[in-house]
């Protein structure tokens, strides 16, 4: 599988090019209330006609930055392309979602350029020569410089057009939406997602192909291979492009189009959801809404969508201006890092609905008044209500899926609705094939990722709109003065019908890699010796394994995706190492227990799960291996 190469076709199908093992098979495609809303308008959508700017490459005097020792290699399309000599750099292997490192690492000479060139070296030329790519990012530090490097290398490799969000801003879900709508060959996202930003922190790059889906491992493995043998970067000798105003700049046959990052995405959301229904809820005087953009990319989307289109009050958007360092924050919408929002929602007279999104806009957190909806419950509840509350699903979802560590709440919905159901490894890239094959509509991860086949990424604003739709639908006949059905009412009614899956995740961030790796090795060894019926305290083992997944569409196999212990009562403890960190190793422990008894549903998750959590800590010997007494984040 790793030797497969893929064609990026604009028809949203992923086709294998030189992959003999597939020749004989049919192949399916794979409180702080921000008062700075005035400056937000700079980033909001203001439709106007694009300007056309034309540059004549031969008259340019500005040189591409690192081209001093380079030689001109071609001038076929009216632009000069320099061959910049380079050497392989170790460690450019992508993780769960793209390549993430400290900014200082990316600023090393040719670090980013090498990876981008290695990517072009990994794609069949017919998929990008004269092709169309999209470029977006979450507004973090280093994006401006990175955008210019990416544009020059794209031009140097013969790309025809690159469509860039204004100021380099475009959320991950919006890039996926734009790739699909514009029938582009693929796109880049400049983001380390929920990791903090700024000169001392993280930067990252992801590549999505023509269906808008994150590149599968078959492509990322190839890119990594090429980073180890790279010797030349093809860089167009063009000046930096002004990304601050909408319009097209031409350089010979290559063009850069700066686009509004919101409009295509907003149009899609208007097709998926019943906007008048949501508006009827948000404009009620007895319903209070807050959205925390965490000074990240959804700041650019929140005002045009929630305020201008859906009638939310302007002061309902918190931290609504994207900043290079996310306002010194950690743009991760969870109970620890979105603490301002949590304080408001759990405070006296808190609002009825609160939500937040992460750095690049693909994660979401949903809160009611004094109530947290776990992401595992959230996807199950969206799936259970999709058909009646969301027009896009009016014929019912085609199938449901979750990542392996996500709780089994969704499984119960699939069972009741008699829908196909899939359990995939952690990371959104595993859902896309199922969607392209028409087997999957609604899916999610416990890590605050929820989405559907409207695009091929998880989608923070979509999840918020899905929840608003459910609450609006339940309250559509309520008159002023009637008591509204709240977020917690919706969740508790769901538990009463399906039972409650208590779930928690413990993260031990930035541990020493050696100890963390040894712990996983120890657990794998334990798994290999375990057998059904083994006693673990009061729990009886059903099975233990290191999760492996065979993609039902293309047959590719992903192994070593997490060590799990599954007990006879359905309880699970799961261990894996993060693939998105930029330093050391982050250990994640996932703990789950099913509770059918309604009288126990009000219990606090940490108390309900205490015996299993203690068991997980003792089975793994985590304290001995990592030296950590306490997790850094509990969800
Ligand atoms: C984490 C999450 C995973 C998610 C990934 C990318 O990966 O656990 O569910 O898909 O981040 O999300 P890991 O390997 O660190 O556990 V994002 O918003 O950072 O693109
Ligand atoms: Co993200």
XYZ file of C-alpha atoms and ligand atoms in Angstrom:
656
model
C 0.000 0.000 0.000
C 2.782 2.365 0.881
C 4.086 2.094 -2.647
C 0.813 3.202 -4.218
C 0.715 6.545 -5.887
C -2.491 8.439 -6.339
C -3.846 10.671 -9.000
C -5.454 13.848 -7.811
C -8.427 14.205 -10.076
C -10.764 17.144 -9.999
C -13.772 14.850 -10.071
C -13.453 14.077 -6.350
C -12.305 10.532 -6.983
C -9.042 9.171 -5.675
C -7.573 6.892 -8.267
C -4.487 4.772 -7.787
C -1.924 5.262 -10.523
C 0.806 2.671 -10.313
C -0.695 0.323 -7.809
C -0.579 -3.193 -9.122
C -2.233 -4.754 -6.083
C -5.452 -2.957 -6.935
C -5.534 -3.587 -10.654
C -7.972 -6.423 -10.409
C -10.352 -4.776 -7.942
C -12.970 -2.143 -8.471
C -11.544 0.910 -6.697
C -13.773 3.453 -5.039
C -12.570 6.903 -4.186
C -11.449 7.129 -1.433
C -14.897 36.972 30.274
C -13.864 38.056 28.557
C -16.132 39.521 26.023
C -14.046 40.881 23.224
C -14.897 44.467 22.513
C -12.725 44.480 19.456
C -15.440 43.582 17.006
C -14.616 46.677 14.963
C -11.313 45.233 13.815
C -13.058 41.956 13.042
C -14.705 43.605 10.096
C -11.329 43.641 8.410
C -11.603 39.889 8.121
C -15.252 39.577 7.421
C -16.870 38.958 4.110
C -17.386 41.956 1.882
C -18.241 40.746 -1.570
C -16.718 42.761 -4.329
C -15.369 42.123 -7.763
C -11.863 40.751 -7.886
C -9.157 43.076 -9.084
C -6.863 41.849 -11.798
C -3.228 42.687 -11.267
C -0.689 41.655 -13.841
C 3.008 41.374 -13.210
C 5.503 40.832 -15.968
C 7.990 38.429 -14.569
C 10.859 39.505 -16.801
C 10.671 43.029 -15.437
C 10.912 41.977 -11.804
C 13.882 42.853 -9.706
C 12.934 41.028 -6.493
C 14.574 37.623 -6.099
C 13.091 34.613 -4.392
C 14.709 34.545 -0.960
C 17.120 31.641 -1.050
C 18.016 31.732 -4.702
C 21.488 33.280 -4.368
C 23.302 30.061 -5.259
C 20.630 28.871 -7.638
C 20.549 28.506 -11.363
C 17.701 29.298 -13.692
C 16.268 26.021 -14.939
C 13.334 26.980 -17.097
C 11.366 29.822 -18.440
C 8.603 28.029 -20.236
C 5.577 29.892 -19.045
C 6.786 33.448 -18.823
C 8.308 33.095 -15.367
C 11.860 32.383 -14.411
C 12.286 29.286 -12.251
C 15.419 28.877 -10.160
C 16.856 25.556 -9.113
C 17.824 26.025 -5.474
C 20.260 23.351 -4.260
C 19.283 21.730 -0.971
C 20.042 18.775 1.288
C 17.711 16.303 3.032
C 16.615 17.262 6.543
C 15.811 14.567 9.098
C 12.482 14.225 10.853
C 10.007 15.550 8.278
C 7.514 12.747 8.868
C 3.892 13.774 9.222
C 1.866 12.688 12.242
C -1.865 12.283 12.855
C -2.560 15.445 10.875
C 0.232 17.086 8.889
C 3.792 18.074 9.796
C 4.014 19.955 13.109
C 7.177 21.363 14.630
C 8.334 24.379 16.580
C 8.449 27.603 14.537
C 12.226 27.675 15.109
C 12.526 24.343 13.314
C 10.435 25.502 10.360
C 12.540 28.680 10.126
C 15.718 26.692 9.446
C 16.974 27.201 5.923
C 14.848 25.330 3.379
C 12.968 23.360 6.052
C 9.515 24.235 4.767
C 10.686 24.538 1.153
C 12.119 21.006 1.251
C 8.833 19.538 2.449
C 6.766 21.425 -0.124
C 9.104 20.405 -2.938
C 9.072 16.793 -1.661
C 5.299 16.931 -1.877
C 5.367 17.994 -5.528
C 7.963 15.284 -6.164
C 5.452 12.787 -4.732
C 2.486 13.677 -6.939
C 2.037 12.653 -10.558
C 2.810 15.819 -12.601
C -0.547 15.682 -14.387
C -2.192 16.373 -11.043
C -0.612 19.762 -10.504
C 0.912 20.982 -13.784
C -1.338 23.840 -14.854
C -3.568 22.689 -12.009
C -5.406 24.581 -9.333
C -4.513 24.557 -5.639
C -5.997 26.249 -2.573
C -3.974 27.790 0.259
C -5.346 28.674 3.675
C -4.242 28.949 7.262
C -5.272 29.815 10.777
C -3.506 33.174 10.995
C -0.705 31.963 13.251
C 2.811 33.375 13.432
C 4.988 32.450 10.392
C 1.973 31.932 8.084
C 2.738 35.123 6.125
C 6.301 34.086 5.304
C 5.250 30.488 4.714
C 2.510 31.500 2.254
C 5.039 33.292 0.042
C 7.392 30.287 0.063
C 4.539 27.917 -0.850
C 3.313 30.200 -3.651
C 6.792 30.455 -5.196
C 7.396 26.701 -5.090
C 3.930 25.987 -6.496
C 4.696 28.367 -9.381
C 8.156 26.826 -9.786
C 6.619 23.387 -10.194
C 4.200 24.509 -12.897
C 0.961 24.916 -10.909
C -1.450 27.069 -12.931
C -3.342 28.841 -10.198
C -3.314 29.140 -6.451
C -6.343 30.443 -4.618
C -5.438 31.994 -1.263
C -7.687 33.176 1.551
C -7.311 36.895 2.248
C -4.343 37.491 4.598
C -3.611 33.765 4.224
C -6.647 33.037 6.389
C -8.944 30.088 5.632
C -10.110 27.484 8.127
C -9.410 23.783 7.599
C -13.088 22.977 6.878
C -13.314 25.967 4.532
C -10.229 24.800 2.589
C -11.910 21.413 2.203
C -15.129 23.108 1.062
C -13.329 25.386 -1.410
C -11.296 22.503 -2.910
C -14.560 20.651 -3.552
C -16.568 23.586 -4.807
C -13.840 24.979 -7.068
C -12.869 21.482 -8.259
C -9.276 22.203 -7.270
C -6.581 19.528 -7.379
C -5.812 19.948 -3.690
C -4.801 22.451 -1.073
C -2.445 23.415 1.737
C -3.434 24.407 5.263
C -0.891 26.350 7.289
C -1.779 25.389 10.832
C -0.667 23.387 13.836
C -4.363 23.270 14.727
C -4.914 23.363 18.489
C -1.196 23.722 19.316
C -0.181 27.190 20.594
C 1.339 29.716 18.177
C 4.032 32.403 18.257
C 7.820 32.537 17.763
C 8.436 30.052 20.611
C 5.595 27.696 19.747
C 4.260 25.577 16.930
C 3.735 25.745 13.217
C 2.363 23.133 10.872
C 1.370 22.257 7.327
C -1.248 19.856 5.993
C -2.038 18.792 2.452
C -5.498 17.775 1.255
C -6.218 16.284 -2.146
C -8.995 16.777 -4.639
C -11.908 15.412 -2.640
C -10.918 17.869 0.105
C -9.631 15.017 2.254
C -6.379 14.969 4.246
C -3.717 13.146 2.259
C -3.717 9.442 3.148
C -0.627 7.732 4.520
C 0.220 6.405 1.054
C 0.885 10.021 -0.011
C 2.440 11.264 3.240
C 4.796 8.261 3.353
C 5.938 9.127 -0.156
C 6.516 12.752 0.808
C 8.600 11.628 3.772
C 10.617 9.334 1.517
C 11.295 12.212 -0.853
C 12.412 14.531 1.978
C 15.239 12.043 2.570
C 16.627 12.289 -0.953
C 15.783 15.843 -2.014
C 18.505 17.846 -3.733
C 16.727 20.678 -5.516
C 13.887 23.121 -4.904
C 12.144 24.625 -7.914
C 11.377 28.179 -6.949
C 9.764 30.739 -9.225
C 11.522 34.077 -9.361
C 8.464 36.163 -8.592
C 7.949 38.849 -5.953
C 5.947 38.401 -2.773
C 2.241 38.640 -3.531
C 0.021 41.084 -1.653
C -2.452 38.809 0.141
C -4.329 41.582 1.900
C -6.772 42.501 -0.851
C -9.035 40.410 -3.041
C -8.010 40.005 -6.642
C -5.937 38.104 -9.172
C -2.222 38.621 -9.800
C -0.803 37.050 -12.940
C 2.784 35.999 -13.510
C 2.968 34.561 -16.989
C 0.697 31.524 -16.979
C 0.672 31.342 -13.187
C -1.864 33.273 -11.141
C -2.600 33.937 -7.517
C -6.199 34.720 -6.646
C -6.870 36.195 -3.218
C -10.396 35.194 -2.202
C -12.756 35.922 0.623
C -12.240 32.969 3.005
C -15.867 32.908 4.127
C -18.152 33.072 1.093
C -17.938 29.531 -0.385
C -18.090 28.041 3.099
C -21.054 30.167 4.126
C -22.907 29.194 0.967
C -22.371 25.520 1.820
C -23.620 26.011 5.397
C -26.754 27.708 4.045
C -27.386 24.633 1.898
C -26.821 22.174 4.738
C -28.852 23.901 7.458
C -32.194 25.652 7.813
C -30.862 29.167 8.514
C -34.303 30.711 9.193
C -34.902 28.002 11.850
C -31.570 28.789 13.572
C -32.232 32.503 13.243
C -35.575 32.063 14.986
C -33.723 30.628 17.999
C -30.820 33.089 18.069
C -33.125 36.086 17.855
C -35.269 34.996 20.835
C -34.880 37.240 23.863
C -35.042 34.171 26.121
C -32.097 32.398 24.481
C -28.538 33.554 25.081
C -25.673 32.353 22.901
C -21.895 32.771 23.124
C -19.181 31.614 20.760
C -15.502 31.727 21.723
C -13.260 31.904 18.655
C -10.185 31.724 20.934
C -8.480 34.406 18.793
C -8.153 31.730 16.142
C -9.415 31.296 12.597
C -13.150 31.049 13.325
C -12.924 34.690 14.407
C -13.084 35.435 10.686
C -16.238 33.309 10.282
C -18.170 33.931 13.482
C -19.334 37.472 12.781
C -20.451 36.951 9.151
C -22.224 33.679 10.034
C -23.598 33.940 13.573
C -24.113 37.693 13.765
C -24.768 38.926 10.238
C -26.624 35.894 8.852
C -28.190 34.360 11.931
C -28.984 37.347 14.114
C -26.770 36.628 17.140
C -25.782 39.707 19.118
C -22.373 41.146 18.204
C -21.170 40.759 21.810
C -21.963 37.041 21.721
C -18.655 36.486 19.900
C -15.704 36.233 22.294
C -12.036 36.572 21.272
C -13.250 37.103 17.718
C -10.106 38.515 16.142
C -7.572 35.975 14.834
C -4.146 36.755 16.346
C -0.724 35.338 15.482
C -0.272 33.989 19.019
C -3.977 33.394 19.730
C -3.734 36.083 22.430
C -1.120 33.966 24.294
C -3.740 31.211 24.464
C -3.770 27.550 23.657
C -6.442 27.416 20.935
C -7.852 24.087 22.053
C -11.571 24.097 22.880
C -11.661 21.903 25.963
C -12.489 22.409 29.621
C -8.896 23.329 30.450
C -7.888 25.686 27.656
C -11.258 27.353 26.972
C -11.509 28.299 30.621
C -12.935 31.803 30.008
C -15.912 30.337 28.199
C -16.311 27.574 30.778
C -16.353 30.195 33.567
C -19.096 32.116 31.780
C -21.196 29.031 31.091
C -20.878 27.725 34.649
C -21.171 31.191 36.211
C -24.232 32.718 37.783
C -26.933 33.392 35.204
C -24.851 31.744 32.475
C -25.990 31.779 28.836
C -28.092 28.959 27.361
C -25.617 27.833 24.731
C -21.842 28.154 24.530
C -19.396 26.904 21.935
C -15.750 27.238 20.985
C -13.499 26.197 18.138
C -9.771 25.559 17.779
C -6.849 27.159 15.917
C -7.877 26.031 12.434
C -11.633 25.784 13.022
C -12.127 22.036 12.740
C -12.785 21.253 16.427
C -15.740 22.276 18.543
C -16.848 22.262 22.153
C -20.545 22.469 22.998
C -21.779 23.673 26.388
C -25.192 24.308 27.879
C -25.875 26.412 30.944
C -23.571 24.772 33.538
C -23.371 21.682 31.318
C -20.639 20.126 29.160
C -21.534 17.888 26.213
C -18.767 15.321 25.712
C -17.738 15.103 22.064
C -18.572 11.375 22.107
C -22.141 12.179 23.169
C -22.278 15.141 20.794
C -21.754 13.093 17.634
C -24.268 10.489 18.818
C -26.892 13.154 19.512
C -26.295 14.921 16.197
C -26.639 11.575 14.402
C -29.835 10.692 16.258
C -31.434 14.064 15.428
C -29.946 14.763 12.008
C -32.865 13.641 9.901
C -35.496 15.742 11.635
C -33.462 18.861 12.415
C -31.044 19.302 9.492
C -32.287 19.554 5.881
C -29.044 18.074 4.451
C -29.968 14.765 6.143
C -33.645 14.750 5.213
C -33.355 11.265 3.714
C -31.474 10.050 6.795
C -27.729 9.517 7.278
C -26.135 6.828 5.088
C -23.902 5.501 7.818
C -22.109 6.481 11.030
C -18.496 6.217 12.158
C -16.244 7.097 15.049
C -12.569 6.848 15.860
C -11.624 3.841 17.986
C -11.091 5.675 21.311
C -14.386 7.614 20.959
C -17.102 6.246 23.232
C -19.659 3.730 22.033
C -22.588 6.166 22.317
C -22.695 6.438 18.516
C -22.759 2.640 18.113
C -26.096 2.554 19.927
C -27.583 5.145 17.594
C -26.386 3.202 14.554
C -27.952 0.053 15.993
C -31.294 1.712 16.655
C -31.428 3.477 13.281
C -30.159 0.289 11.564
C -27.310 2.175 9.896
C -23.944 0.888 8.663
C -21.337 1.626 11.326
C -17.528 1.906 11.193
C -14.776 2.179 13.798
C -11.592 3.750 12.387
C -8.204 4.799 13.817
C -7.645 8.256 15.282
C -7.353 11.009 12.636
C -9.880 12.363 10.161
C -8.129 10.922 7.115
C -9.740 7.529 7.751
C -13.320 8.769 7.249
C -12.927 10.134 3.722
C -12.853 6.856 1.794
C -16.096 5.773 3.471
C -17.704 9.081 2.557
C -16.496 8.974 -1.057
C -17.957 5.470 -1.280
C -21.346 6.713 -0.047
C -21.193 4.631 3.138
C -20.887 7.396 5.718
C -22.630 10.656 6.593
C -22.037 11.601 10.245
C -18.846 10.884 12.189
C -16.772 12.094 15.073
C -13.840 11.780 17.389
C -13.683 12.136 21.156
C -11.102 14.897 20.615
C -13.760 17.545 19.892
C -14.009 16.679 16.210
C -17.432 16.246 14.620
C -18.459 16.394 10.992
C -20.204 14.934 8.004
C -19.813 14.211 4.329
C -20.642 17.821 3.379
C -16.819 18.153 3.278
C -13.896 15.846 4.098
C -12.688 17.456 7.343
C -14.149 17.806 10.782
C -15.945 21.102 11.061
C -16.271 23.263 14.187
C -18.839 25.767 12.948
C -20.874 22.980 11.319
C -21.090 21.240 14.721
C -22.265 24.435 16.396
C -24.886 24.943 13.669
C -25.956 21.296 14.029
C -26.514 21.765 17.757
C -28.314 25.071 17.259
C -30.536 23.292 14.716
C -31.403 20.549 17.208
C -32.209 23.025 19.987
C -34.136 25.277 17.567
C -36.113 22.325 16.214
C -37.078 21.171 19.718
C -38.225 24.689 20.619
C -39.801 25.787 17.379
C -43.333 25.860 18.792
C -42.406 27.514 22.090
C -44.086 30.861 22.720
C -42.403 33.719 24.565
C -42.620 32.887 28.273
C -42.650 29.082 27.719
C -39.756 27.187 29.261
C -37.288 26.219 26.530
C -35.829 22.750 26.073
C -32.171 23.221 27.012
C -28.938 21.622 25.825
C -28.836 19.493 28.990
C -32.480 18.431 28.466
C -31.553 17.198 24.977
C -28.568 15.230 26.307
C -30.431 13.700 29.259
C -33.324 12.627 27.051
C -30.768 10.956 24.772
C -29.217 9.087 27.712
C -32.668 7.974 28.868
C -33.304 6.441 25.438
C -29.890 4.969 24.673
C -28.134 4.688 28.050
C -25.122 6.774 29.030
C -21.540 6.041 28.032
C -19.427 7.637 30.733
C -16.188 8.752 29.096
C -13.033 10.562 30.070
C -9.615 11.193 28.553
C -6.433 11.841 30.532
C -3.586 13.571 28.699
C -0.016 13.589 29.978
C 1.550 16.197 27.726
C 5.237 16.442 26.824
C 6.507 13.416 28.731
C 10.025 12.107 28.080
C 9.726 10.074 24.867
C 11.798 7.215 26.210
C 9.554 6.469 29.192
C 6.371 6.876 27.146
C 7.607 4.535 24.415
C 8.676 1.977 26.991
C 5.218 2.111 28.554
C 3.534 1.398 25.219
C 6.021 -1.429 24.602
C 5.198 -2.856 28.003
C 1.447 -2.681 27.264
C 1.865 -4.347 23.884
C 3.710 -7.137 25.592
C 0.956 -7.444 28.184
C -1.653 -7.609 25.412
C 0.198 -10.416 23.656
C 0.098 -12.469 26.862
C -3.497 -11.702 27.806
C -6.503 -13.912 27.195
C -10.265 -13.693 27.522
C -11.436 -14.325 31.081
C -8.336 -12.758 32.727
C -9.311 -10.850 35.875
C -8.413 -7.181 36.263
C -9.734 -6.245 39.706
C -13.507 -6.515 39.383
C -13.348 -6.510 35.594
C -13.152 -9.584 33.385
C -11.253 -9.241 30.113
C -13.158 -9.838 26.900
C -10.136 -9.103 24.712
C -7.050 -6.909 24.534
C -5.226 -5.858 21.367
C -3.292 -3.154 19.546
C -5.979 -1.772 17.240
C -5.543 -2.385 13.504
C -7.862 -1.195 10.757
C -8.423 -2.485 7.266
C -10.091 0.135 5.106
C -13.197 -1.550 3.673
C -12.957 0.574 0.525
C -9.336 0.282 -0.610
C -8.047 -2.520 1.603
C -5.217 -0.443 3.098
C -4.161 -1.464 6.596
C -3.249 0.809 9.503
C -1.753 -1.055 12.464
C -0.555 -0.162 15.986
C -3.308 2.403 16.427
C -3.769 2.083 20.187
C -3.663 -0.564 22.900
C -7.090 -1.433 24.236
C -8.430 -3.564 27.035
C -12.108 -4.357 26.555
C -13.989 -5.945 29.467
C -17.046 -8.189 29.465
C -19.371 -5.392 30.682
C -18.341 -3.233 27.691
C -15.954 -1.026 29.707
C -12.756 -0.058 27.901
C -9.370 1.403 28.748
C -7.233 2.538 25.823
C -3.674 3.838 25.593
C -1.978 5.628 22.734
C 0.666 8.244 22.040
C -0.301 11.500 20.384
C 0.791 12.073 16.796
C 0.311 15.845 16.820
C 2.753 17.085 19.455
C 5.923 18.988 18.623
C 8.027 18.044 21.653
C 8.440 14.883 23.737
C 5.555 12.418 23.864
C 1.982 12.944 24.953
C 0.327 9.900 26.495
C -3.448 9.653 26.148
C -5.571 7.319 28.266
C -9.215 6.874 27.316
C -11.662 5.403 29.815
C -15.240 4.364 29.100
C -18.078 2.627 30.899
C -21.671 2.070 29.796
C -24.508 2.738 32.230
C -28.050 1.739 31.229
C -29.586 2.677 34.609
C -31.228 6.131 34.308
C -31.022 6.697 38.062
C -27.219 6.746 37.750
C -27.008 9.061 34.740
C -26.597 12.220 36.820
C -23.342 10.962 38.340
C -20.179 12.940 37.793
C -18.113 11.177 35.112
C -14.900 11.262 37.168
C -16.601 9.554 40.128
C -18.384 7.030 37.923
C -15.112 6.131 36.206
C -12.812 6.221 39.262
C -12.358 2.410 39.539
C -11.496 2.127 35.829
C -9.137 5.112 35.955
C -7.275 3.573 38.891
C -7.134 0.297 36.988
C -5.711 2.034 33.893
C -2.982 3.685 35.966
C -1.986 0.468 37.685
C -2.130 -1.747 34.576
C 0.076 0.658 32.607
C 2.482 1.510 35.449
C 2.223 5.033 34.041
C 3.690 6.697 37.110
C 6.772 4.477 37.009
C 7.344 4.867 33.280
C 6.694 8.612 32.959
C 7.288 9.964 36.443
C 3.970 11.788 36.171
C 1.614 11.909 39.129
C -1.186 13.844 37.427
C -2.451 14.416 33.890
C -2.066 17.887 32.309
C -5.570 17.845 30.823
C -8.640 15.859 31.867
C -11.598 15.842 29.543
C -5.312 14.544 17.947
C -6.651 13.898 18.238
C -7.232 13.319 16.971
C -7.331 14.426 15.897
C -5.967 15.049 15.698
C -6.001 16.219 14.729
O -4.413 13.575 17.488
O -6.518 12.910 19.229
O -8.479 12.760 17.257
O -7.793 13.887 14.689
O -5.465 15.537 16.946
O -6.856 17.222 15.159
P -3.309 12.899 18.445
O -2.504 12.028 17.555
O -2.542 14.039 19.058
O -4.080 12.162 19.479
V -6.454 18.825 14.818
O -7.769 19.793 15.239
O -5.073 19.020 15.698
O -6.144 18.845 13.179
Co -7.804 21.591 14.392
